[in-house]
Short mmCIF file of C-alpha atoms and ligand atoms in Angstrom, two decimals:
data_model
loop_
_atom_site.label_atom_id
_atom_site.label_comp_id
_atom_site.label_asym_id
_atom_site.label_seq_id
_atom_site.Cartn_x
_atom_site.Cartn_y
_atom_site.Cartn_z
CA MET K 1 -47.89 -47.80 1.78
CA ASN K 2 -45.10 -48.85 4.08
CA GLN K 3 -43.83 -45.99 6.18
CA PHE K 4 -40.22 -45.35 7.06
CA GLY K 5 -38.56 -43.00 9.50
CA LEU K 6 -35.34 -41.11 8.82
CA ASP K 7 -32.37 -41.12 11.15
CA VAL K 8 -29.52 -38.70 10.48
CA ASN K 9 -26.60 -38.73 12.89
CA GLY K 10 -23.53 -36.50 13.01
CA LEU K 11 -23.79 -35.67 9.32
CA SER K 12 -21.02 -33.33 8.14
CA LYS K 13 -19.97 -32.19 4.70
CA ILE K 14 -17.56 -29.28 4.56
CA TYR K 15 -16.47 -27.58 1.35
CA ALA K 16 -13.35 -25.48 1.55
CA ASN K 17 -13.57 -22.69 -1.01
CA VAL K 18 -10.75 -20.64 -2.48
CA GLU K 19 -10.70 -18.05 0.30
CA GLY K 20 -10.53 -20.88 2.80
CA ILE K 21 -13.99 -20.16 4.18
CA ALA K 22 -15.72 -23.45 4.78
CA GLY K 23 -19.30 -23.90 3.58
CA GLY K 24 -21.47 -26.94 4.02
CA VAL K 25 -23.12 -28.53 7.05
CA ARG K 26 -21.72 -29.61 10.43
CA ASN K 27 -22.88 -32.41 12.68
CA ALA K 28 -26.57 -32.45 11.65
CA THR K 29 -28.49 -34.89 13.83
CA PHE K 30 -32.22 -35.62 13.76
CA GLN K 31 -34.60 -38.56 14.10
CA LEU K 32 -37.89 -38.41 12.22
CA PRO K 33 -40.74 -40.81 13.00
CA PRO K 34 -42.47 -42.26 9.89
CA GLY K 35 -44.73 -39.73 8.17
CA THR K 36 -43.01 -36.61 9.53
CA PHE K 37 -43.00 -33.42 7.47
CA PHE K 38 -39.60 -31.98 8.39
CA THR K 39 -38.26 -28.65 7.16
CA LEU K 40 -34.71 -27.35 6.90
CA LEU K 41 -35.08 -23.59 7.27
CA GLY K 42 -32.38 -20.96 7.05
CA PRO K 43 -30.89 -18.13 5.00
CA SER K 44 -29.09 -18.57 1.68
CA GLY K 45 -25.84 -20.54 2.00
CA CYS K 46 -26.57 -22.07 5.43
CA GLY K 47 -26.27 -25.66 4.18
CA LYS K 48 -29.87 -26.76 3.45
CA THR K 49 -29.24 -28.15 -0.04
CA THR K 50 -25.98 -29.74 1.09
CA THR K 51 -27.84 -31.63 3.83
CA LEU K 52 -30.53 -32.76 1.40
CA ARG K 53 -28.01 -33.90 -1.20
CA CYS K 54 -26.14 -35.92 1.44
CA ILE K 55 -29.36 -37.69 2.44
CA ALA K 56 -30.18 -38.37 -1.21
CA GLY K 57 -26.73 -39.76 -2.01
CA LEU K 58 -25.96 -37.01 -4.51
CA GLU K 59 -23.15 -35.87 -2.24
CA ARG K 60 -20.78 -37.97 -0.15
CA PRO K 61 -20.73 -36.78 3.48
CA ASP K 62 -17.38 -36.45 5.28
CA THR K 63 -18.80 -38.18 8.34
CA GLY K 64 -22.12 -39.37 9.69
CA VAL K 65 -24.87 -41.94 9.41
CA VAL K 66 -28.05 -41.85 7.29
CA ARG K 67 -30.69 -44.51 7.93
CA VAL K 68 -34.14 -44.92 6.40
CA GLY K 69 -36.33 -47.44 8.20
CA ASP K 70 -33.95 -50.24 9.19
CA ARG K 71 -31.65 -49.75 6.18
CA THR K 72 -28.36 -47.89 6.46
CA PHE K 73 -27.80 -45.73 3.37
CA PHE K 74 -24.60 -44.18 4.57
CA ASP K 75 -22.21 -44.81 7.45
CA SER K 76 -18.76 -43.24 7.25
CA GLU K 77 -17.24 -45.51 9.92
CA ARG K 78 -18.65 -48.75 8.56
CA HIS K 79 -17.94 -47.65 4.95
CA VAL K 80 -21.54 -48.07 3.86
CA ASP K 81 -22.61 -45.95 0.88
CA VAL K 82 -25.71 -47.18 -0.95
CA ALA K 83 -25.90 -45.94 -4.54
CA LEU K 84 -28.32 -43.12 -5.29
CA ASN K 85 -30.55 -45.23 -7.53
CA ARG K 86 -30.91 -47.92 -4.87
CA ARG K 87 -32.12 -45.59 -2.11
CA GLN K 88 -35.76 -45.35 -3.30
CA ILE K 89 -35.97 -41.65 -2.67
CA GLY K 90 -38.27 -39.22 -4.50
CA MET K 91 -36.88 -35.74 -5.17
CA VAL K 92 -38.14 -32.40 -6.47
CA PHE K 93 -35.89 -29.41 -6.98
CA GLN K 94 -36.45 -25.69 -7.27
CA SER K 95 -36.24 -25.48 -11.05
CA TYR K 96 -38.80 -27.41 -13.02
CA ALA K 97 -36.77 -30.45 -13.82
CA ILE K 98 -39.29 -31.93 -16.22
CA TRP K 99 -38.43 -32.86 -19.77
CA PRO K 100 -40.10 -30.59 -22.30
CA HIS K 101 -39.81 -33.02 -25.21
CA MET K 102 -41.88 -35.63 -23.37
CA SER K 103 -45.59 -35.87 -22.60
CA VAL K 104 -46.79 -35.58 -19.02
CA ILE K 105 -47.13 -39.33 -18.57
CA GLU K 106 -43.73 -39.98 -20.13
CA ASN K 107 -42.23 -37.61 -17.58
CA VAL K 108 -44.05 -39.23 -14.67
CA SER K 109 -43.31 -42.81 -15.74
CA PHE K 110 -39.61 -42.14 -16.35
CA PRO K 111 -38.36 -43.54 -12.99
CA LEU K 112 -40.28 -46.76 -13.65
CA ARG K 113 -38.92 -47.13 -17.18
CA VAL K 114 -35.28 -46.69 -16.14
CA ALA K 115 -35.48 -48.62 -12.84
CA LYS K 116 -32.55 -51.00 -12.56
CA ASP K 117 -33.58 -52.91 -9.47
CA ARG K 118 -36.82 -54.26 -10.94
CA SER K 119 -38.70 -54.16 -14.20
CA TYR K 120 -42.25 -53.00 -14.59
CA SER K 121 -44.71 -54.23 -17.21
CA ARG K 122 -46.26 -51.77 -19.65
CA GLU K 123 -49.60 -52.04 -17.77
CA GLU K 124 -47.96 -51.47 -14.38
CA ILE K 125 -46.16 -48.41 -15.71
CA ARG K 126 -49.37 -46.90 -17.04
CA SER K 127 -51.48 -47.62 -13.97
CA MET K 128 -48.84 -46.45 -11.47
CA SER K 129 -48.27 -43.25 -13.49
CA LEU K 130 -51.98 -42.50 -13.72
CA LYS K 131 -52.33 -43.08 -9.98
CA ALA K 132 -49.51 -40.60 -9.29
CA LEU K 133 -51.11 -38.07 -11.64
CA ALA K 134 -54.45 -38.50 -9.85
CA THR K 135 -52.71 -37.86 -6.52
CA VAL K 136 -51.55 -34.45 -7.77
CA ASP K 137 -54.93 -33.74 -9.43
CA LEU K 138 -53.69 -33.98 -13.02
CA GLU K 139 -55.67 -37.02 -14.21
CA GLY K 140 -56.75 -35.43 -17.46
CA PHE K 141 -53.25 -34.27 -18.44
CA ALA K 142 -51.49 -37.58 -19.14
CA ASP K 143 -51.02 -37.16 -22.89
CA ARG K 144 -50.44 -33.44 -22.96
CA SER K 145 -47.03 -32.12 -23.93
CA ALA K 146 -45.10 -31.06 -20.83
CA THR K 147 -44.44 -27.63 -22.31
CA ARG K 148 -48.14 -26.82 -22.42
CA LEU K 149 -48.44 -26.55 -18.63
CA SER K 150 -48.40 -23.69 -16.15
CA GLY K 151 -45.55 -23.39 -13.63
CA GLY K 152 -47.71 -24.88 -10.88
CA GLN K 153 -48.78 -27.78 -13.09
CA GLN K 154 -45.15 -28.44 -14.03
CA GLN K 155 -44.21 -28.64 -10.35
CA ARG K 156 -47.08 -31.07 -9.81
CA VAL K 157 -45.76 -33.24 -12.64
CA ALA K 158 -42.34 -33.19 -10.97
CA LEU K 159 -44.04 -34.21 -7.73
CA ALA K 160 -45.97 -37.03 -9.43
CA ARG K 161 -42.69 -38.28 -10.88
CA ALA K 162 -41.09 -38.14 -7.41
CA ILE K 163 -43.82 -40.29 -5.82
CA VAL K 164 -44.57 -42.70 -8.69
CA ARG K 165 -42.35 -45.46 -7.26
CA GLU K 166 -43.81 -45.00 -3.78
CA PRO K 167 -40.50 -43.76 -2.34
CA LYS K 168 -39.40 -44.43 1.22
CA LEU K 169 -38.51 -40.77 1.55
CA LEU K 170 -39.45 -37.56 -0.25
CA LEU K 171 -36.87 -34.75 -0.53
CA LEU K 172 -38.09 -31.33 -1.72
CA ASP K 173 -35.68 -28.45 -2.31
CA GLU K 174 -37.56 -25.14 -2.54
CA PRO K 175 -40.09 -26.68 -4.94
CA LEU K 176 -42.40 -23.65 -4.80
CA SER K 177 -39.95 -20.78 -5.09
CA ASN K 178 -40.45 -20.27 -8.84
CA LEU K 179 -44.21 -19.82 -8.47
CA ASP K 180 -46.03 -16.51 -7.99
CA ALA K 181 -47.28 -15.64 -4.51
CA ALA K 182 -50.92 -16.74 -4.89
CA LEU K 183 -50.03 -20.06 -6.52
CA ARG K 184 -47.33 -20.70 -3.95
CA ASP K 185 -49.86 -20.24 -1.17
CA ASN K 186 -52.21 -22.69 -2.84
CA MET K 187 -49.49 -25.24 -3.55
CA ARG K 188 -48.40 -25.17 0.11
CA LYS K 189 -51.77 -26.52 1.16
CA GLU K 190 -51.86 -29.00 -1.74
CA LEU K 191 -48.44 -30.33 -0.98
CA LYS K 192 -49.20 -30.72 2.70
CA ARG K 193 -52.48 -32.53 1.92
CA LEU K 194 -50.71 -34.83 -0.51
CA GLN K 195 -47.94 -35.61 1.97
CA ARG K 196 -50.54 -36.49 4.62
CA GLN K 197 -52.42 -38.64 2.16
CA ILE K 198 -49.46 -40.75 1.07
CA GLY K 199 -47.84 -40.57 4.50
CA VAL K 200 -44.27 -40.43 3.19
CA THR K 201 -41.60 -38.98 5.47
CA THR K 202 -40.60 -35.69 3.84
CA VAL K 203 -37.61 -33.39 4.16
CA TYR K 204 -38.48 -29.97 2.80
CA VAL K 205 -36.03 -27.14 2.19
CA THR K 206 -37.03 -23.49 2.27
CA HIS K 207 -35.75 -20.08 3.32
CA ASP K 208 -39.37 -18.89 3.70
CA GLN K 209 -40.32 -18.94 7.37
CA ALA K 210 -44.08 -18.70 6.75
CA GLU K 211 -43.90 -21.76 4.50
CA ALA K 212 -41.95 -23.66 7.15
CA LEU K 213 -44.33 -22.70 9.98
CA GLU K 214 -47.45 -23.58 8.01
CA MET K 215 -46.36 -26.92 6.58
CA SER K 216 -44.06 -28.64 9.06
CA ASP K 217 -44.40 -31.06 11.94
CA GLN K 218 -40.80 -30.25 12.90
CA ILE K 219 -38.42 -27.50 11.77
CA ALA K 220 -34.63 -27.43 11.90
CA VAL K 221 -33.26 -23.88 11.77
CA LEU K 222 -29.78 -23.72 10.21
CA SER K 223 -27.23 -20.93 10.43
CA ALA K 224 -23.85 -21.07 8.68
CA GLY K 225 -23.77 -24.86 8.57
CA ASP K 226 -24.99 -25.47 12.12
CA VAL K 227 -28.40 -26.78 13.16
CA VAL K 228 -29.33 -24.17 15.75
CA GLN K 229 -32.70 -25.50 16.90
CA ILE K 230 -35.05 -28.37 16.07
CA ASP K 231 -38.60 -27.96 17.30
CA THR K 232 -42.27 -27.81 16.37
CA PRO K 233 -43.40 -24.63 14.57
CA ASP K 234 -44.86 -23.43 17.89
CA GLY K 235 -41.63 -24.14 19.73
CA ILE K 236 -39.52 -22.36 17.13
CA TYR K 237 -41.77 -19.30 17.17
CA PHE K 238 -42.62 -19.01 20.86
CA ARG K 239 -39.48 -20.48 22.42
CA PRO K 240 -36.65 -19.52 20.06
CA ARG K 241 -33.31 -20.75 21.34
CA ASN K 242 -31.24 -17.67 20.51
CA ARG K 243 -31.42 -14.27 18.85
CA PHE K 244 -30.73 -15.73 15.40
CA VAL K 245 -33.82 -17.99 15.53
CA ALA K 246 -35.94 -15.27 17.16
CA SER K 247 -35.07 -12.75 14.45
CA PHE K 248 -35.05 -15.11 11.45
CA VAL K 249 -38.44 -16.66 12.19
CA GLY K 250 -40.85 -13.73 12.39
CA ASN K 251 -39.98 -10.26 13.64
CA THR K 252 -39.00 -9.53 17.18
CA ASN K 253 -37.63 -6.96 19.61
CA ILE K 254 -34.34 -7.99 21.18
CA PHE K 255 -33.30 -6.55 24.56
CA ASP K 256 -29.89 -7.06 26.14
CA GLY K 257 -29.81 -6.76 29.90
CA THR K 258 -28.68 -8.02 33.29
CA ALA K 259 -30.77 -10.28 35.52
CA GLU K 260 -31.82 -8.65 38.79
CA GLY K 261 -33.09 -11.90 40.21
CA GLY K 262 -32.75 -15.60 39.58
CA GLY K 263 -34.80 -18.70 38.99
CA GLU K 264 -35.06 -22.04 37.23
CA THR K 265 -36.26 -22.50 33.65
CA GLY K 266 -39.84 -21.23 33.49
CA ALA K 267 -39.44 -18.69 36.30
CA VAL K 268 -40.34 -15.02 35.86
CA VAL K 269 -37.16 -12.97 36.30
CA PRO K 270 -36.63 -9.18 36.36
CA VAL K 271 -34.04 -7.94 33.87
CA ARG K 272 -32.62 -4.41 33.73
CA VAL K 273 -32.29 -3.48 30.06
CA LYS K 274 -30.16 -0.77 28.47
CA SER K 275 -32.80 1.95 28.71
CA GLY K 276 -32.67 1.49 32.50
CA GLU K 277 -36.15 -0.03 32.68
CA VAL K 278 -36.80 -3.42 34.28
CA ILE K 279 -38.58 -6.01 32.11
CA ARG K 280 -40.05 -9.08 33.77
CA GLY K 281 -39.59 -12.08 31.48
CA ARG K 282 -40.00 -15.85 31.36
CA ALA K 283 -36.67 -17.68 31.64
CA ASN K 284 -35.90 -20.34 29.00
CA ARG K 285 -32.84 -21.35 31.02
CA PRO K 286 -31.77 -21.21 34.66
CA VAL K 287 -30.86 -17.60 35.50
CA ARG K 288 -28.77 -16.19 38.35
CA THR K 289 -28.66 -12.62 39.60
CA GLY K 290 -26.10 -10.68 37.56
CA ASP K 291 -26.30 -12.92 34.47
CA VAL K 292 -26.11 -11.07 31.17
CA VAL K 293 -29.19 -12.18 29.24
CA THR K 294 -31.00 -11.60 25.94
CA MET K 295 -34.77 -11.17 25.74
CA SER K 296 -37.15 -11.45 22.81
CA VAL K 297 -40.58 -9.79 22.65
CA ARG K 298 -42.73 -10.24 19.52
CA PRO K 299 -44.29 -7.02 18.13
CA GLU K 300 -47.76 -8.58 18.22
CA SER K 301 -47.50 -9.32 21.98
CA ILE K 302 -47.20 -5.61 22.70
CA ARG K 303 -50.28 -3.54 23.44
CA LEU K 304 -50.31 0.21 22.99
CA SER K 305 -52.67 2.43 24.91
CA SER K 306 -52.98 6.14 25.21
CA ALA K 307 -51.23 7.71 28.15
CA ALA K 308 -54.56 8.98 29.45
CA ALA K 309 -56.11 5.52 29.74
CA PRO K 310 -53.44 2.93 30.52
CA ASP K 311 -54.44 -0.67 29.96
CA ASP K 312 -52.67 -1.75 33.16
CA ARG K 313 -52.98 -5.52 32.61
CA GLY K 314 -49.42 -6.40 31.66
CA ALA K 315 -46.54 -7.24 33.94
CA ASN K 316 -44.48 -4.76 31.95
CA ARG K 317 -45.53 -1.19 31.31
CA PHE K 318 -43.46 1.69 29.99
CA ARG K 319 -44.12 5.13 28.73
CA GLY K 320 -42.91 5.87 25.23
CA GLN K 321 -43.34 8.14 22.29
CA VAL K 322 -44.51 7.06 18.83
CA GLU K 323 -41.84 7.84 16.23
CA ASN K 324 -43.39 6.24 13.22
CA ARG K 325 -46.58 4.51 12.10
CA GLY K 326 -46.50 2.10 9.16
CA PHE K 327 -49.90 1.00 7.91
CA VAL K 328 -49.54 -2.29 6.01
CA GLY K 329 -53.20 -3.21 5.53
CA ASN K 330 -53.80 -6.03 8.01
CA LEU K 331 -51.96 -4.23 10.81
CA ASN K 332 -50.19 -1.09 11.95
CA ARG K 333 -46.50 -1.26 12.73
CA TYR K 334 -45.42 1.36 15.27
CA ASP K 335 -41.89 2.36 16.22
CA VAL K 336 -42.03 3.56 19.80
CA ARG K 337 -39.11 5.29 21.50
CA CYS K 338 -38.50 4.32 25.16
CA GLY K 339 -35.26 5.97 26.26
CA ASN K 340 -32.55 4.47 24.07
CA GLU K 341 -34.66 1.46 23.00
CA LEU K 342 -36.72 1.64 19.82
CA ILE K 343 -39.55 -0.86 20.22
CA VAL K 344 -41.67 -2.23 17.37
CA ALA K 345 -45.33 -2.90 18.23
CA ASN K 346 -47.97 -4.30 15.89
CA THR K 347 -51.56 -3.40 16.51
CA GLY K 348 -54.89 -3.80 14.68
CA PRO K 349 -55.46 -2.03 11.35
CA ARG K 350 -57.96 0.45 12.81
CA THR K 351 -55.68 2.00 15.42
CA ALA K 352 -54.32 5.38 14.41
CA ILE K 353 -51.80 6.87 16.80
CA ALA K 354 -49.97 9.81 15.33
CA PRO K 355 -46.19 10.16 15.50
CA GLY K 356 -45.24 12.33 18.47
CA GLU K 357 -48.00 11.00 20.73
CA THR K 358 -47.12 9.61 24.14
CA VAL K 359 -48.30 6.04 24.71
CA PHE K 360 -48.05 3.21 27.18
CA ILE K 361 -46.40 0.02 26.00
CA GLU K 362 -47.61 -3.09 27.81
CA PHE K 363 -46.81 -6.78 27.54
CA ASP K 364 -46.97 -9.90 29.68
CA ALA K 365 -43.96 -11.57 31.29
CA ASP K 366 -44.92 -14.75 29.37
CA ASP K 367 -44.32 -12.89 26.12
CA ALA K 368 -40.87 -11.65 27.13
CA ILE K 369 -38.64 -14.69 26.59
CA ILE K 370 -35.23 -14.83 28.23
CA LEU K 371 -33.39 -16.79 25.52
CA ALA K 372 -31.44 -19.96 26.29
CA ASP K 373 -28.40 -18.74 24.33
CA ASP K 374 -27.21 -15.47 22.86
N1 ATP X 1 -19.94 -27.99 -4.61
C1 ATP X 1 -19.57 -27.03 -3.78
N2 ATP X 1 -18.29 -26.61 -3.68
C2 ATP X 1 -17.90 -25.65 -2.81
N3 ATP X 1 -18.74 -25.03 -1.97
C3 ATP X 1 -20.04 -25.37 -2.01
C4 ATP X 1 -20.54 -26.39 -2.91
N4 ATP X 1 -21.87 -26.54 -2.71
C5 ATP X 1 -22.21 -25.65 -1.75
N5 ATP X 1 -21.11 -24.96 -1.32
C6 ATP X 1 -21.09 -23.93 -0.26
O1 ATP X 1 -21.65 -24.46 0.92
C7 ATP X 1 -22.52 -23.54 1.54
C8 ATP X 1 -23.89 -24.13 1.68
O2 ATP X 1 -24.46 -24.27 0.40
P1 ATP X 1 -25.94 -24.83 0.20
O3 ATP X 1 -26.18 -24.98 -1.25
O4 ATP X 1 -26.13 -26.05 1.05
O5 ATP X 1 -26.80 -23.63 0.81
P2 ATP X 1 -28.38 -23.44 0.90
O6 ATP X 1 -28.72 -23.33 2.34
O7 ATP X 1 -29.07 -24.50 0.11
O8 ATP X 1 -28.58 -21.99 0.22
P3 ATP X 1 -29.71 -21.44 -0.80
O9 ATP X 1 -30.87 -21.04 0.06
O10 ATP X 1 -29.04 -20.26 -1.41
O11 ATP X 1 -30.03 -22.53 -1.78
C9 ATP X 1 -22.46 -22.28 0.69
O12 ATP X 1 -21.56 -21.40 1.30
C10 ATP X 1 -21.95 -22.77 -0.65
O13 ATP X 1 -21.21 -21.76 -1.28
MG1 MG X 2 -30.19 -24.48 -1.64
#
């Protein structure tokens, strides 16, 4: 299969609603090499579906450029706007958009039967549809009625229909959100395997951070219409740009403080936080003495040890008191009071520190990120 990259530049689409509050997406810009699995991640209403619909041609952007391979699909300045059915894009949406009155193969072959830009012979239609069904592991289901399928199978039919014409681009809008947890987990892996196999550049929409981290090559985190950060899953998780990304992707402890030293990006800098303690953290931006900064420390980077036997390995060590222990099976989640900071620390499932006990909190400077922005 030919592979195509996606180039989105300065894409904006603003809706003004009755209260005058603008929803939509502002100035989205990203370049995806061919074969990329790219995810738009963010809370409800942040503009994920709007962005996807603009790329598809279901929505007309206010401004911007959308290119797939060397073809321009949309360019507001040059007045280019290629019709939806000429963009060769495969799409799957959240709800099962398969037709219940048709058989599985009739559903899958639909895009071939209605194609306007070329006609397919009866044999081509059957062989291409069966190939798409085989790709989603539904070979034996061709003649079954679409209603006699489980939710997961229905989504796979929708996927087969999306890839049957070997699209240049695959757009998936929360395709797994109607499935139960176990099936969703399974389908994540299936979908990722399938995307690798056919190598099609994919834009995936989800508000589920675990899904985004597990499946993506690159993630764009959106907040209220703005793309806040684009990075690898590692980058998003370990080097979040600001407190929104740090808190939305995973859990974290946020500390506000004032730098007591300076350094370039990557330097370890001491920061006095509100409790009066000094935390040594890794700077994700140049810092000068006196700068007001925000730090993020993941609960799993924090070690707890009893006051009698401090661990003493971390660059940061504070005494605190356990206020609460939440046992959630695979880990314990402790709330530890250190002055006026309440710090969340996750430890192994077998630790059992009772509320009221005094503990030492320890973590490395590398795990205390001084964020680039607030
Ligand atoms: N056709 C429309 N007319 C007016 N406002 C709209 C329209 N479509 C979307 N919006 C608004 O634009 C914003 C972004 O909507 P969008 O559907 O892109 O969000 P989303 O990130 O996909 O959210 P969700 O996770 O809930 O699907 C929302 O505030 C929404 O109310
Ligand atoms: Mg949406």
